[in-house]
Amino acid sequence: MNQITAQVQEIQSVQNLNILTLTCKDTPLKMTTLDLNETITKESQVVLTCKPTSVAIGKNIQGELSFSNQLHVKIISLEVGQLLCALKLQFEEFVLESIITTDSQKSMQLQVGDEVIALIKSTDLSIAEVL
């Protein structure tokens, strides 16, 4: 599981739906959740998590995207299999993993050293720990 430490900047709540605005260094993040621990407040430090299969990759993106979380990352390793490709991505001091199809890796011509954008939907992030 991927993990990123972030700080809560804002919490918007309507009934049991919550949208958190967070930052990791200078990168803004969003998380959508139905269940929010009562101890989490503005300025809380949290560890966010998401599955490697929830991290999409963008290269040479132009235009608007609905992904709330767009992280500028560098590919530090590729493990190319017959069907799937596992990418290790450097984001700040964190190493994230993305699993995409090998066809996507080939069509995008992804290589170690490429700077790409990791895309994560706000609904794919969750809080693993409150610091």
Coordinates of C-alpha atoms in Angstrom, one line a residue:
M1 CA 0.0 0.0 0.0
N2 CA 1.2 3.5 -0.8
Q3 CA 1.5 6.0 2.0
I4 CA 1.9 9.7 2.1
T5 CA 2.0 12.0 5.1
A6 CA -0.2 15.1 4.8
Q7 CA -1.8 17.8 6.8
V8 CA -5.6 18.5 6.9
Q9 CA -6.3 22.0 5.8
E10 CA -10.1 21.9 5.6
I11 CA -13.0 19.5 6.2
Q12 CA -16.3 20.0 4.4
S13 CA -19.2 17.8 5.7
V14 CA -22.7 17.2 4.6
Q15 CA -24.6 14.6 6.6
N16 CA -22.1 11.7 6.7
L17 CA -20.1 12.7 3.5
N18 CA -16.8 14.4 4.1
I19 CA -14.3 16.0 1.7
L20 CA -10.9 16.8 3.2
T21 CA -8.5 19.2 1.6
L22 CA -4.9 18.3 2.6
T23 CA -1.4 19.3 1.7
C24 CA 1.8 17.2 1.3
K25 CA 4.6 19.7 1.2
D26 CA 3.2 22.2 -1.3
T27 CA 1.0 19.7 -3.2
P28 CA -2.8 20.0 -2.6
L29 CA -4.7 16.7 -2.1
K30 CA -8.4 15.8 -1.7
M31 CA -10.0 12.9 0.0
T32 CA -13.6 11.9 0.0
T33 CA -14.9 9.6 2.8
L34 CA -18.2 8.5 4.4
D35 CA -16.5 7.6 7.7
L36 CA -14.3 10.2 9.4
N37 CA -12.6 9.6 12.7
E38 CA -13.8 12.2 15.2
T39 CA -10.2 13.0 16.3
I40 CA -9.4 14.3 12.8
T41 CA -9.6 18.1 12.7
K42 CA -8.1 21.0 10.7
E43 CA -4.3 20.9 11.1
S44 CA -4.2 17.1 11.9
Q45 CA -1.3 15.2 10.5
V46 CA -2.4 12.0 8.8
V47 CA -0.9 9.1 6.8
L48 CA -2.9 8.7 3.6
T49 CA -2.9 5.4 1.8
C50 CA -4.1 4.0 -1.5
K51 CA -3.7 0.8 -3.5
P52 CA -1.1 0.6 -6.3
T53 CA -3.9 -0.3 -8.7
S54 CA -5.6 3.1 -7.8
V55 CA -2.7 5.1 -9.2
A56 CA -3.1 6.0 -12.8
I57 CA -0.2 7.5 -14.9
G58 CA -0.4 10.6 -17.1
K59 CA 2.2 11.7 -19.6
N60 CA 2.0 14.8 -21.8
I61 CA -1.4 15.7 -20.4
Q62 CA -3.2 18.7 -21.8
G63 CA -6.5 20.0 -20.7
E64 CA -8.6 19.5 -17.6
L65 CA -8.9 16.3 -15.6
S66 CA -11.4 15.3 -12.9
F67 CA -8.7 13.7 -10.8
S68 CA -8.3 15.8 -7.7
N69 CA -4.9 14.4 -6.9
Q70 CA -2.3 15.0 -9.6
L71 CA 1.2 14.3 -8.2
H72 CA 4.3 15.2 -10.2
V73 CA 6.5 12.1 -9.9
K74 CA 9.6 10.5 -11.4
I75 CA 9.7 6.9 -12.4
I76 CA 12.5 5.2 -10.4
S77 CA 11.9 1.6 -11.5
L78 CA 9.8 -0.5 -13.9
E79 CA 9.0 -4.2 -13.5
V80 CA 7.4 -5.2 -16.8
G81 CA 5.5 -8.5 -16.9
Q82 CA 3.5 -10.1 -19.7
L83 CA 0.3 -8.4 -18.7
L84 CA 1.0 -5.9 -15.9
C85 CA 3.7 -3.4 -15.2
A86 CA 4.7 -2.2 -11.7
L87 CA 6.2 1.3 -11.5
K88 CA 8.0 2.8 -8.5
L89 CA 7.5 6.5 -8.4
Q90 CA 9.4 9.2 -6.4
F91 CA 7.1 11.8 -4.9
E92 CA 8.9 14.2 -2.5
E93 CA 10.5 11.8 0.0
F94 CA 7.8 9.1 -0.6
V95 CA 8.1 6.1 -3.0
L96 CA 4.7 5.2 -4.5
E97 CA 3.8 2.2 -6.6
S98 CA 1.5 2.1 -9.6
I99 CA 0.3 -1.0 -11.4
I100 CA -0.8 -0.5 -15.0
T101 CA -1.1 -2.8 -18.0
T102 CA 2.0 -3.6 -19.9
D103 CA 0.2 -2.4 -23.0
S104 CA -0.2 1.0 -21.4
Q105 CA 3.4 1.1 -20.4
K106 CA 4.5 0.3 -24.0
S107 CA 2.1 2.7 -25.7
M108 CA 3.2 5.5 -23.4
Q109 CA 6.8 4.5 -23.8
L110 CA 7.4 4.8 -20.1
Q111 CA 11.0 4.5 -19.0
V112 CA 13.0 4.9 -15.8
G113 CA 13.8 8.6 -15.3
D114 CA 10.5 9.8 -17.0
E115 CA 8.7 12.6 -15.2
V116 CA 5.0 11.8 -15.2
I117 CA 1.8 12.6 -13.3
A118 CA 0.4 10.1 -10.8
L119 CA -3.4 10.4 -10.8
I120 CA -5.4 9.4 -7.8
K121 CA -9.2 9.8 -7.3
S122 CA -10.2 11.4 -4.0
T123 CA -12.4 8.4 -3.3
D124 CA -9.3 6.1 -3.6
L125 CA -7.4 7.8 -0.7
S126 CA -8.0 6.7 2.9
I127 CA -6.5 7.6 6.3
A128 CA -4.3 4.8 7.6
E129 CA -3.1 6.7 10.7
V130 CA -3.5 10.0 12.6
L131 CA -0.1 11.2 13.8

